[in-house]
Amino acid sequence: YSGRDPLTNAEYPPAVPIAELADVLSDMVGEAGVESLRTHHPLQPFSEVNFVSGGLGVSGPWGFDPMQFQGSLAVQSRTGRDQSQLSLPAPEDDVLSEIRLADLGRFLEHPAREFIRARLGFVIPRQGEIPDDTVPTELGPLEEWQVTDRFLAGLLSGHPIELLEAHQRAGDTLPPGDLGRAGLDRARQRAFELWTAATEVGYDPERHEQFAGAVRVGGHTVEGVITADPGASRVDMVTPSRLKGKQRLRAFLQMVFLSALDPHHSWRGLLIGRHLRGDKLRSVTIGPIRGDADRRRHQAERLLSGLVDLYVKGLTAPIPLPCETAFIWQMKVGGDLGSARKQAEKAWETDRFSPEARDPANEFLFPYLGTMSALEQSSFPDHARRLWAPILPLLAEKSL
């Protein structure tokens, strides 16, 4: 039987038939005797014990795969060096000649994770929790956010709130009966407030159209599809999340791509979500790029080219560019450097929920940049400036 969680290594009990068999054997030969019958196989086929003679109860080694044996030797001899010095061949020309807008967006929001996925060919899974098979009595914070998101998506698509609530109650994602009523009411209220704020500024899904195409910048072609409102010349994004750097970055990227693709519209992005602190709503307007159509196209291509340059550089070798830390750093560094360090340090090291230094991809690639002081001594400030300096002047924000 499995015995362990494959990610957290938490111990799992055996299935009932095996547990009953173990109980019978324990009555016959004692617990020590039962343990002598068990063989604890390692989870990974490259584990050292697989290649130790007699290590898993057989004469000679258990493992026979030469590649896994080499992996075992590599694990034993690793030195924990900084992965930012990885020696990899440059990406193939065809990989970077045509860039999907979605890939570019994923990279800008999390360069380390995208480097691992695109260049090393794997993802680092997030640690899960041991499944809880008890009946829930209330909605947790994550579950409440998910219900809010579903409510909001339904409202923005034109469905009545009563029908959406009935749909939620009919599913299996809520506690039974009225146990989750308080959380459901909060989710409904938050979604309704966001929908109201969106409709007050003219959000209308019936006016949205898809814009698909390709933009050529600096020897690279960026291809993408974006849904926008051509009547208002606007890309709308409404989210139940607290507005952070990544949401602003996503809206900026879509606005710039559309401005380069169709410069005859003076495109801008509109982002509506929750304030970073408290319960108030926040709106962020991104753009538009000023000037006539020719100037808009030229400026948009220049801005998009800067993002593509970071993408190419970040897929050639890892670059330290954590999204939220970089956003806060660049926003504050033009004024008080001490304040910039303090605020960025919170995002990088001490954030209550998700300090970026503890992100598995950042820990894997940049094990020696765990403090803000070390991060500041790296190429981080330069990359933060290259990413955010062109964006910040185009942001206009207010509380709703």
mmCIF file of C-alpha atoms in Angstrom:
data_model
loop_
_atom_site.group_PDB
_atom_site.id
_atom_site.type_symbol
_atom_site.label_atom_id
_atom_site.label_comp_id
_atom_site.label_asym_id
_atom_site.label_seq_id
_atom_site.Cartn_x
_atom_site.Cartn_y
_atom_site.Cartn_z
ATOM 1 C CA TYR A 1 0.000 0.000 0.000
ATOM 2 C CA SER A 2 1.170 3.567 -0.573
ATOM 3 C CA GLY A 3 1.781 4.452 3.043
ATOM 4 C CA ARG A 4 2.921 8.022 2.394
ATOM 5 C CA ASP A 5 1.651 11.133 0.690
ATOM 6 C CA PRO A 6 3.774 11.514 -2.466
ATOM 7 C CA LEU A 7 4.352 15.233 -1.851
ATOM 8 C CA THR A 8 4.294 15.915 1.892
ATOM 9 C CA ASN A 9 5.501 12.439 3.001
ATOM 10 C CA ALA A 10 2.700 12.393 5.586
ATOM 11 C CA GLU A 11 2.013 8.839 6.761
ATOM 12 C CA TYR A 12 -1.230 7.290 5.494
ATOM 13 C CA PRO A 13 -2.880 4.222 7.042
ATOM 14 C CA PRO A 14 -3.317 1.099 4.918
ATOM 15 C CA ALA A 15 -6.587 0.195 3.249
ATOM 16 C CA VAL A 16 -9.035 -1.728 5.468
ATOM 17 C CA PRO A 17 -8.314 -5.248 4.080
ATOM 18 C CA ILE A 18 -4.575 -4.773 4.595
ATOM 19 C CA ALA A 19 -5.120 -3.346 8.081
ATOM 20 C CA GLU A 20 -7.252 -6.374 8.995
ATOM 21 C CA LEU A 21 -4.584 -8.721 7.637
ATOM 22 C CA ALA A 22 -1.962 -6.922 9.724
ATOM 23 C CA ASP A 23 -4.166 -7.318 12.822
ATOM 24 C CA VAL A 24 -4.475 -11.071 12.264
ATOM 25 C CA LEU A 25 -0.733 -11.420 11.703
ATOM 26 C CA SER A 26 -0.049 -9.350 14.818
ATOM 27 C CA ASP A 27 -2.131 -11.784 16.888
ATOM 28 C CA MET A 28 -0.118 -14.645 15.386
ATOM 29 C CA VAL A 29 3.457 -13.362 15.504
ATOM 30 C CA GLY A 30 3.331 -10.080 17.414
ATOM 31 C CA GLU A 31 3.884 -6.516 16.199
ATOM 32 C CA ALA A 32 7.636 -7.037 15.852
ATOM 33 C CA GLY A 33 6.990 -10.061 13.682
ATOM 34 C CA VAL A 34 4.603 -8.109 11.463
ATOM 35 C CA GLU A 35 7.159 -5.324 11.068
ATOM 36 C CA SER A 36 9.735 -7.891 9.959
ATOM 37 C CA LEU A 37 7.394 -8.803 7.103
ATOM 38 C CA ARG A 38 7.047 -5.213 5.913
ATOM 39 C CA THR A 39 9.368 -3.723 3.322
ATOM 40 C CA HIS A 40 9.390 0.077 3.201
ATOM 41 C CA HIS A 41 10.131 0.925 -0.402
ATOM 42 C CA PRO A 42 11.282 4.478 -1.129
ATOM 43 C CA LEU A 43 9.019 6.687 -3.182
ATOM 44 C CA GLN A 44 11.681 7.706 -5.700
ATOM 45 C CA PRO A 45 13.279 5.085 -7.978
ATOM 46 C CA PHE A 46 16.588 6.985 -7.696
ATOM 47 C CA SER A 47 16.720 6.575 -3.906
ATOM 48 C CA GLU A 48 20.097 5.324 -2.673
ATOM 49 C CA VAL A 49 18.615 2.329 -0.836
ATOM 50 C CA ASN A 50 17.397 0.860 -4.144
ATOM 51 C CA PHE A 51 21.014 0.262 -5.144
ATOM 52 C CA VAL A 52 22.380 -1.061 -1.834
ATOM 53 C CA SER A 53 22.818 -4.830 -1.739
ATOM 54 C CA GLY A 54 20.177 -6.278 0.614
ATOM 55 C CA GLY A 55 18.699 -2.849 1.267
ATOM 56 C CA LEU A 56 15.182 -3.941 0.301
ATOM 57 C CA GLY A 57 15.230 -7.577 1.383
ATOM 58 C CA VAL A 58 16.710 -9.188 -1.714
ATOM 59 C CA SER A 59 20.210 -10.372 -2.466
ATOM 60 C CA GLY A 60 21.893 -7.664 -4.449
ATOM 61 C CA PRO A 61 20.365 -4.280 -5.304
ATOM 62 C CA TRP A 62 16.636 -3.876 -5.930
ATOM 63 C CA GLY A 63 16.961 -1.255 -8.680
ATOM 64 C CA PHE A 64 18.229 -2.103 -12.152
ATOM 65 C CA ASP A 65 17.717 1.101 -14.190
ATOM 66 C CA PRO A 66 21.104 2.666 -15.127
ATOM 67 C CA MET A 67 19.573 6.145 -15.473
ATOM 68 C CA GLN A 68 18.022 5.967 -11.994
ATOM 69 C CA PHE A 69 21.374 4.752 -10.624
ATOM 70 C CA GLN A 70 23.075 7.792 -12.128
ATOM 71 C CA GLY A 71 20.358 9.914 -10.558
ATOM 72 C CA SER A 72 21.095 8.346 -7.197
ATOM 73 C CA LEU A 73 24.774 9.226 -7.529
ATOM 74 C CA ALA A 74 23.893 12.777 -8.603
ATOM 75 C CA VAL A 75 21.668 13.301 -5.554
ATOM 76 C CA GLN A 76 24.421 12.130 -3.222
ATOM 77 C CA SER A 77 27.008 14.424 -4.788
ATOM 78 C CA ARG A 78 24.969 17.616 -5.187
ATOM 79 C CA THR A 79 26.415 20.701 -3.542
ATOM 80 C CA GLY A 80 23.383 22.994 -3.200
ATOM 81 C CA ARG A 81 24.870 25.604 -5.526
ATOM 82 C CA ASP A 82 22.866 28.589 -6.694
ATOM 83 C CA GLN A 83 20.570 27.392 -9.487
ATOM 84 C CA SER A 84 20.691 30.822 -11.124
ATOM 85 C CA GLN A 85 24.070 29.670 -12.508
ATOM 86 C CA LEU A 86 22.472 26.769 -14.366
ATOM 87 C CA SER A 87 24.360 25.966 -17.538
ATOM 88 C CA LEU A 88 21.757 25.388 -20.217
ATOM 89 C CA PRO A 89 21.931 25.740 -23.973
ATOM 90 C CA ALA A 90 20.175 28.807 -25.343
ATOM 91 C CA PRO A 91 16.526 28.255 -26.281
ATOM 92 C CA GLU A 92 15.933 27.156 -29.856
ATOM 93 C CA ASP A 93 15.238 30.019 -32.249
ATOM 94 C CA ASP A 94 11.795 28.685 -33.114
ATOM 95 C CA VAL A 95 10.851 28.665 -29.417
ATOM 96 C CA LEU A 96 11.389 32.405 -29.116
ATOM 97 C CA SER A 97 10.498 33.506 -32.641
ATOM 98 C CA GLU A 98 6.769 32.950 -31.989
ATOM 99 C CA ILE A 99 5.644 33.792 -28.462
ATOM 100 C CA ARG A 100 2.150 33.180 -27.156
ATOM 101 C CA LEU A 101 0.694 36.067 -25.205
ATOM 102 C CA ALA A 102 -0.438 33.663 -22.476
ATOM 103 C CA ASP A 103 3.121 32.328 -22.065
ATOM 104 C CA LEU A 104 4.498 35.854 -21.892
ATOM 105 C CA GLY A 105 1.932 36.739 -19.229
ATOM 106 C CA ARG A 106 2.736 33.652 -17.138
ATOM 107 C CA PHE A 107 6.416 34.463 -17.316
ATOM 108 C CA LEU A 108 6.011 38.087 -16.212
ATOM 109 C CA GLU A 109 3.835 37.065 -13.282
ATOM 110 C CA HIS A 110 6.281 34.351 -12.156
ATOM 111 C CA PRO A 111 9.588 34.189 -14.085
ATOM 112 C CA ALA A 112 11.117 31.465 -11.900
ATOM 113 C CA ARG A 113 8.172 29.112 -12.253
ATOM 114 C CA GLU A 114 7.982 29.644 -16.015
ATOM 115 C CA PHE A 115 11.717 29.043 -16.443
ATOM 116 C CA ILE A 116 11.410 25.716 -14.640
ATOM 117 C CA ARG A 117 8.380 24.732 -16.723
ATOM 118 C CA ALA A 118 9.655 25.880 -20.120
ATOM 119 C CA ARG A 119 13.376 25.079 -19.838
ATOM 120 C CA LEU A 120 13.664 22.283 -17.270
ATOM 121 C CA GLY A 121 10.451 20.536 -18.271
ATOM 122 C CA PHE A 122 8.724 20.092 -14.918
ATOM 123 C CA VAL A 123 6.650 21.939 -12.348
ATOM 124 C CA ILE A 124 7.109 22.061 -8.590
ATOM 125 C CA PRO A 125 3.758 21.066 -7.094
ATOM 126 C CA ARG A 126 2.423 22.922 -4.120
ATOM 127 C CA GLN A 127 2.204 21.045 -0.881
ATOM 128 C CA GLY A 128 -1.333 19.915 -0.213
ATOM 129 C CA GLU A 129 -3.051 19.046 2.998
ATOM 130 C CA ILE A 130 -4.130 15.628 4.176
ATOM 131 C CA PRO A 131 -7.675 15.177 2.833
ATOM 132 C CA ASP A 132 -10.357 15.915 5.395
ATOM 133 C CA ASP A 133 -13.271 13.490 5.041
ATOM 134 C CA THR A 134 -15.378 15.152 7.764
ATOM 135 C CA VAL A 135 -18.537 17.046 6.861
ATOM 136 C CA PRO A 136 -17.709 20.794 6.663
ATOM 137 C CA THR A 137 -19.752 23.083 8.892
ATOM 138 C CA GLU A 138 -18.682 26.399 7.354
ATOM 139 C CA LEU A 139 -16.902 27.848 4.352
ATOM 140 C CA GLY A 140 -13.198 28.440 4.816
ATOM 141 C CA PRO A 141 -11.545 31.563 3.345
ATOM 142 C CA LEU A 142 -10.488 29.800 0.134
ATOM 143 C CA GLU A 143 -13.858 28.145 -0.381
ATOM 144 C CA GLU A 144 -15.625 31.463 0.252
ATOM 145 C CA TRP A 145 -13.423 33.172 -2.351
ATOM 146 C CA GLN A 146 -14.230 30.419 -4.855
ATOM 147 C CA VAL A 147 -17.968 30.852 -4.304
ATOM 148 C CA THR A 148 -17.578 34.626 -4.694
ATOM 149 C CA ASP A 149 -15.706 34.085 -7.941
ATOM 150 C CA ARG A 150 -18.448 31.826 -9.292
ATOM 151 C CA PHE A 151 -21.140 34.314 -8.257
ATOM 152 C CA LEU A 152 -19.235 37.134 -9.954
ATOM 153 C CA ALA A 153 -18.648 35.204 -13.167
ATOM 154 C CA GLY A 154 -22.358 34.432 -13.366
ATOM 155 C CA LEU A 155 -23.405 38.030 -12.697
ATOM 156 C CA LEU A 156 -20.977 39.372 -15.305
ATOM 157 C CA SER A 157 -22.440 36.908 -17.803
ATOM 158 C CA GLY A 158 -25.937 38.270 -17.202
ATOM 159 C CA HIS A 159 -27.464 35.634 -14.900
ATOM 160 C CA PRO A 160 -29.731 36.680 -11.975
ATOM 161 C CA ILE A 161 -28.276 36.363 -8.488
ATOM 162 C CA GLU A 162 -31.183 34.181 -7.270
ATOM 163 C CA LEU A 163 -30.519 31.602 -9.985
ATOM 164 C CA LEU A 164 -26.797 31.618 -9.198
ATOM 165 C CA GLU A 165 -27.450 31.046 -5.499
ATOM 166 C CA ALA A 166 -29.811 28.173 -6.250
ATOM 167 C CA HIS A 167 -27.130 26.651 -8.456
ATOM 168 C CA GLN A 168 -24.565 26.904 -5.650
ATOM 169 C CA ARG A 169 -26.954 25.365 -3.132
ATOM 170 C CA ALA A 170 -27.698 22.477 -5.494
ATOM 171 C CA GLY A 171 -24.025 21.576 -5.855
ATOM 172 C CA ASP A 172 -21.773 19.691 -3.447
ATOM 173 C CA THR A 173 -19.313 22.531 -2.720
ATOM 174 C CA LEU A 174 -21.210 23.967 0.275
ATOM 175 C CA PRO A 175 -21.830 22.578 3.771
ATOM 176 C CA PRO A 176 -25.211 20.848 4.029
ATOM 177 C CA GLY A 177 -28.368 22.683 5.023
ATOM 178 C CA ASP A 178 -27.852 26.121 6.496
ATOM 179 C CA LEU A 179 -24.409 25.403 7.941
ATOM 180 C CA GLY A 180 -22.635 27.516 5.316
ATOM 181 C CA ARG A 181 -25.249 30.269 5.146
ATOM 182 C CA ALA A 182 -23.048 33.017 6.634
ATOM 183 C CA GLY A 183 -20.212 32.392 4.194
ATOM 184 C CA LEU A 184 -22.632 32.104 1.270
ATOM 185 C CA ASP A 185 -24.230 35.431 2.175
ATOM 186 C CA ARG A 186 -20.839 37.138 2.380
ATOM 187 C CA ALA A 187 -19.822 35.698 -0.984
ATOM 188 C CA ARG A 188 -23.065 36.836 -2.567
ATOM 189 C CA GLN A 189 -22.739 40.337 -1.135
ATOM 190 C CA ARG A 190 -19.127 40.760 -2.274
ATOM 191 C CA ALA A 191 -19.900 39.506 -5.768
ATOM 192 C CA PHE A 192 -22.910 41.820 -6.016
ATOM 193 C CA GLU A 193 -20.819 44.820 -4.915
ATOM 194 C CA LEU A 194 -18.179 44.058 -7.560
ATOM 195 C CA TRP A 195 -20.825 43.558 -10.244
ATOM 196 C CA THR A 196 -22.512 46.832 -9.285
ATOM 197 C CA ALA A 197 -19.183 48.695 -9.447
ATOM 198 C CA ALA A 198 -18.493 47.203 -12.883
ATOM 199 C CA THR A 199 -21.896 48.059 -14.329
ATOM 200 C CA GLU A 200 -21.662 51.629 -13.005
ATOM 201 C CA VAL A 201 -18.593 52.199 -15.206
ATOM 202 C CA GLY A 202 -20.262 50.674 -18.240
ATOM 203 C CA TYR A 203 -19.294 46.995 -18.123
ATOM 204 C CA ASP A 204 -21.465 45.172 -20.655
ATOM 205 C CA PRO A 205 -20.530 41.620 -21.743
ATOM 206 C CA GLU A 206 -22.771 41.888 -24.802
ATOM 207 C CA ARG A 207 -20.439 44.532 -26.227
ATOM 208 C CA HIS A 208 -17.318 42.426 -25.771
ATOM 209 C CA GLU A 209 -15.582 41.076 -28.843
ATOM 210 C CA GLN A 210 -12.565 38.850 -29.404
ATOM 211 C CA PHE A 211 -9.456 40.364 -30.950
ATOM 212 C CA ALA A 212 -6.971 37.824 -32.282
ATOM 213 C CA GLY A 213 -3.763 38.486 -34.131
ATOM 214 C CA ALA A 214 0.002 38.767 -34.051
ATOM 215 C CA VAL A 215 2.389 41.646 -33.406
ATOM 216 C CA ARG A 216 5.967 41.640 -34.686
ATOM 217 C CA VAL A 217 8.479 43.223 -32.293
ATOM 218 C CA GLY A 218 12.264 42.981 -32.297
ATOM 219 C CA GLY A 219 12.496 39.836 -34.378
ATOM 220 C CA HIS A 220 9.776 38.082 -32.378
ATOM 221 C CA THR A 221 6.095 37.515 -33.108
ATOM 222 C CA VAL A 222 3.656 37.754 -30.195
ATOM 223 C CA GLU A 223 0.352 35.964 -30.854
ATOM 224 C CA GLY A 224 -2.728 36.215 -28.691
ATOM 225 C CA VAL A 225 -6.490 36.481 -28.274
ATOM 226 C CA ILE A 226 -8.093 39.115 -26.034
ATOM 227 C CA THR A 227 -11.720 39.903 -25.201
ATOM 228 C CA ALA A 228 -12.412 43.640 -25.067
ATOM 229 C CA ASP A 229 -15.096 46.291 -25.482
ATOM 230 C CA PRO A 230 -14.375 48.215 -28.708
ATOM 231 C CA GLY A 231 -17.134 50.743 -28.035
ATOM 232 C CA ALA A 232 -15.457 51.870 -24.838
ATOM 233 C CA SER A 233 -11.940 51.027 -26.156
ATOM 234 C CA ARG A 234 -11.393 49.105 -22.951
ATOM 235 C CA VAL A 235 -10.180 45.796 -21.586
ATOM 236 C CA ASP A 236 -12.232 45.001 -18.472
ATOM 237 C CA MET A 237 -11.030 42.776 -15.652
ATOM 238 C CA VAL A 238 -13.205 42.267 -12.563
ATOM 239 C CA THR A 239 -11.925 40.004 -9.799
ATOM 240 C CA PRO A 240 -12.855 39.138 -6.194
ATOM 241 C CA SER A 241 -9.146 39.097 -5.323
ATOM 242 C CA ARG A 242 -7.214 41.870 -3.644
ATOM 243 C CA LEU A 243 -5.490 43.872 -6.345
ATOM 244 C CA LYS A 244 -1.769 43.212 -6.396
ATOM 245 C CA GLY A 245 1.012 43.661 -8.882
ATOM 246 C CA LYS A 246 0.155 40.620 -10.987
ATOM 247 C CA GLN A 247 -3.362 41.839 -11.780
ATOM 248 C CA ARG A 248 -2.021 45.235 -12.851
ATOM 249 C CA LEU A 249 0.640 43.521 -14.936
ATOM 250 C CA ARG A 250 -1.920 41.295 -16.660
ATOM 251 C CA ALA A 251 -4.162 44.249 -17.534
ATOM 252 C CA PHE A 252 -1.169 46.273 -18.776
ATOM 253 C CA LEU A 253 0.002 43.453 -21.042
ATOM 254 C CA GLN A 254 -3.423 43.086 -22.634
ATOM 255 C CA MET A 255 -3.771 46.852 -23.125
ATOM 256 C CA VAL A 256 -0.345 47.137 -24.765
ATOM 257 C CA PHE A 257 -0.910 44.132 -27.035
ATOM 258 C CA LEU A 258 -4.262 45.501 -28.203
ATOM 259 C CA SER A 259 -2.782 48.973 -28.750
ATOM 260 C CA ALA A 260 -0.137 47.464 -31.024
ATOM 261 C CA LEU A 261 -2.622 45.160 -32.758
ATOM 262 C CA ASP A 262 -5.349 47.786 -33.302
ATOM 263 C CA PRO A 263 -3.936 51.294 -32.723
ATOM 264 C CA HIS A 264 -7.005 52.996 -34.189
ATOM 265 C CA HIS A 265 -8.672 52.533 -30.777
ATOM 266 C CA SER A 266 -7.266 54.390 -27.784
ATOM 267 C CA TRP A 267 -7.254 51.256 -25.620
ATOM 268 C CA ARG A 268 -7.099 51.312 -21.837
ATOM 269 C CA GLY A 269 -7.421 48.665 -19.180
ATOM 270 C CA LEU A 270 -9.889 48.801 -16.304
ATOM 271 C CA LEU A 271 -9.253 46.618 -13.271
ATOM 272 C CA ILE A 272 -11.800 46.337 -10.444
ATOM 273 C CA GLY A 273 -11.209 44.296 -7.293
ATOM 274 C CA ARG A 274 -10.716 44.522 -3.572
ATOM 275 C CA HIS A 275 -8.380 46.965 -1.869
ATOM 276 C CA LEU A 276 -5.137 45.458 -0.607
ATOM 277 C CA ARG A 277 -6.309 46.196 2.950
ATOM 278 C CA GLY A 278 -9.818 46.394 4.337
ATOM 279 C CA ASP A 279 -13.095 45.695 2.567
ATOM 280 C CA LYS A 280 -13.255 48.641 0.166
ATOM 281 C CA LEU A 281 -13.207 48.139 -3.578
ATOM 282 C CA ARG A 282 -10.426 49.500 -5.758
ATOM 283 C CA SER A 283 -10.326 50.462 -9.419
ATOM 284 C CA VAL A 284 -7.157 50.758 -11.486
ATOM 285 C CA THR A 285 -7.085 52.337 -14.930
ATOM 286 C CA ILE A 286 -4.131 51.447 -17.166
ATOM 287 C CA GLY A 287 -3.437 53.751 -20.085
ATOM 288 C CA PRO A 288 -4.354 54.816 -22.646
ATOM 289 C CA ILE A 289 -1.218 55.447 -24.669
ATOM 290 C CA ARG A 290 -1.455 59.037 -25.837
ATOM 291 C CA GLY A 291 -1.186 60.291 -29.414
ATOM 292 C CA ASP A 292 -2.551 59.391 -32.818
ATOM 293 C CA ALA A 293 -2.738 55.865 -34.220
ATOM 294 C CA ASP A 294 0.825 55.834 -35.558
ATOM 295 C CA ARG A 295 2.288 57.064 -32.281
ATOM 296 C CA ARG A 296 0.182 54.594 -30.288
ATOM 297 C CA ARG A 297 1.391 51.696 -32.420
ATOM 298 C CA HIS A 298 5.020 52.793 -32.104
ATOM 299 C CA GLN A 299 4.799 53.279 -28.327
ATOM 300 C CA ALA A 300 2.895 50.016 -27.808
ATOM 301 C CA GLU A 301 5.437 48.060 -29.842
ATOM 302 C CA ARG A 302 8.253 49.646 -27.846
ATOM 303 C CA LEU A 303 6.595 48.697 -24.530
ATOM 304 C CA LEU A 304 5.811 45.182 -25.751
ATOM 305 C CA SER A 305 9.379 44.800 -27.009
ATOM 306 C CA GLY A 306 10.673 45.575 -23.509
ATOM 307 C CA LEU A 307 8.522 42.794 -22.048
ATOM 308 C CA VAL A 308 9.658 40.364 -24.746
ATOM 309 C CA ASP A 309 13.304 41.213 -24.037
ATOM 310 C CA LEU A 310 12.774 40.242 -20.384
ATOM 311 C CA TYR A 311 11.060 37.035 -21.520
ATOM 312 C CA VAL A 312 13.955 36.050 -23.771
ATOM 313 C CA LYS A 313 16.504 36.880 -21.078
ATOM 314 C CA GLY A 314 14.528 35.016 -18.422
ATOM 315 C CA LEU A 315 14.249 31.848 -20.493
ATOM 316 C CA THR A 316 17.943 31.899 -21.345
ATOM 317 C CA ALA A 317 18.945 31.988 -17.666
ATOM 318 C CA PRO A 318 16.949 32.443 -14.442
ATOM 319 C CA ILE A 319 16.417 36.072 -13.397
ATOM 320 C CA PRO A 320 15.333 37.142 -9.893
ATOM 321 C CA LEU A 321 12.138 39.082 -10.585
ATOM 322 C CA PRO A 322 9.406 38.210 -8.033
ATOM 323 C CA CYS A 323 6.315 40.055 -9.232
ATOM 324 C CA GLU A 324 4.889 41.563 -6.026
ATOM 325 C CA THR A 325 8.265 42.392 -4.490
ATOM 326 C CA ALA A 326 9.370 44.085 -7.715
ATOM 327 C CA PHE A 327 6.110 46.050 -7.970
ATOM 328 C CA ILE A 328 6.380 47.390 -4.424
ATOM 329 C CA TRP A 329 10.116 48.073 -4.748
ATOM 330 C CA GLN A 330 9.827 50.073 -7.954
ATOM 331 C CA MET A 331 6.765 51.945 -6.715
ATOM 332 C CA LYS A 332 8.588 53.093 -3.554
ATOM 333 C CA VAL A 333 12.252 53.309 -4.584
ATOM 334 C CA GLY A 334 11.876 56.672 -6.324
ATOM 335 C CA GLY A 335 11.095 58.274 -2.976
ATOM 336 C CA ASP A 336 12.412 56.883 0.302
ATOM 337 C CA LEU A 337 14.884 54.024 -0.212
ATOM 338 C CA GLY A 338 14.428 52.882 3.378
ATOM 339 C CA SER A 339 10.667 52.650 2.922
ATOM 340 C CA ALA A 340 11.169 50.765 -0.335
ATOM 341 C CA ARG A 341 13.379 48.212 1.429
ATOM 342 C CA LYS A 342 10.925 47.796 4.293
ATOM 343 C CA GLN A 343 7.849 47.321 2.113
ATOM 344 C CA ALA A 344 9.612 45.053 -0.377
ATOM 345 C CA GLU A 345 11.092 43.007 2.464
ATOM 346 C CA LYS A 346 7.584 42.297 3.719
ATOM 347 C CA ALA A 347 6.493 40.966 0.325
ATOM 348 C CA TRP A 348 9.701 38.947 -0.100
ATOM 349 C CA GLU A 349 10.309 37.605 3.395
ATOM 350 C CA THR A 350 7.529 38.115 5.923
ATOM 351 C CA ASP A 351 4.176 38.262 4.135
ATOM 352 C CA ARG A 352 1.629 36.541 6.348
ATOM 353 C CA PHE A 353 0.236 34.281 3.640
ATOM 354 C CA SER A 354 2.722 33.918 0.790
ATOM 355 C CA PRO A 355 6.200 35.433 1.112
ATOM 356 C CA GLU A 356 7.721 35.163 -2.352
ATOM 357 C CA ALA A 357 11.087 34.017 -0.984
ATOM 358 C CA ARG A 358 9.341 30.857 0.265
ATOM 359 C CA ASP A 359 7.826 30.104 -3.114
ATOM 360 C CA PRO A 360 9.169 26.659 -4.160
ATOM 361 C CA ALA A 361 10.338 27.884 -7.583
ATOM 362 C CA ASN A 362 12.203 30.852 -6.100
ATOM 363 C CA GLU A 363 13.736 28.655 -3.402
ATOM 364 C CA PHE A 364 14.886 26.162 -6.041
ATOM 365 C CA LEU A 365 16.470 28.716 -8.380
ATOM 366 C CA PHE A 366 17.665 31.311 -5.853
ATOM 367 C CA PRO A 367 18.482 29.543 -2.571
ATOM 368 C CA TYR A 368 20.922 32.283 -1.537
ATOM 369 C CA LEU A 369 18.529 35.187 -2.084
ATOM 370 C CA GLY A 370 16.274 34.448 0.865
ATOM 371 C CA THR A 371 16.661 37.897 2.416
ATOM 372 C CA MET A 372 15.826 41.302 0.975
ATOM 373 C CA SER A 373 19.405 42.381 1.551
ATOM 374 C CA ALA A 374 20.705 39.548 -0.646
ATOM 375 C CA LEU A 375 18.005 40.158 -3.254
ATOM 376 C CA GLU A 376 18.921 43.845 -3.440
ATOM 377 C CA GLN A 377 22.560 42.927 -4.127
ATOM 378 C CA SER A 378 21.533 40.779 -7.098
ATOM 379 C CA SER A 379 20.281 41.894 -10.510
ATOM 380 C CA PHE A 380 16.795 42.282 -9.013
ATOM 381 C CA PRO A 381 16.713 46.132 -8.854
ATOM 382 C CA ASP A 382 17.634 46.426 -12.531
ATOM 383 C CA HIS A 383 15.044 43.877 -13.629
ATOM 384 C CA ALA A 384 12.377 45.483 -11.422
ATOM 385 C CA ARG A 385 13.098 48.844 -13.040
ATOM 386 C CA ARG A 386 12.961 47.394 -16.559
ATOM 387 C CA LEU A 387 9.602 45.762 -15.886
ATOM 388 C CA TRP A 388 7.727 48.311 -13.784
ATOM 389 C CA ALA A 389 9.206 51.723 -14.644
ATOM 390 C CA PRO A 390 7.297 51.955 -17.965
ATOM 391 C CA ILE A 391 4.066 50.694 -16.340
ATOM 392 C CA LEU A 392 3.707 52.835 -13.215
ATOM 393 C CA PRO A 393 3.205 56.188 -15.031
ATOM 394 C CA LEU A 394 0.229 54.652 -16.873
ATOM 395 C CA LEU A 395 -1.615 53.623 -13.686
ATOM 396 C CA ALA A 396 -4.422 55.696 -12.170
ATOM 397 C CA GLU A 397 -6.040 54.294 -9.015
ATOM 398 C CA LYS A 398 -8.911 55.167 -6.721
ATOM 399 C CA SER A 399 -11.078 53.620 -4.030
ATOM 400 C CA LEU A 400 -14.731 52.928 -4.825
#
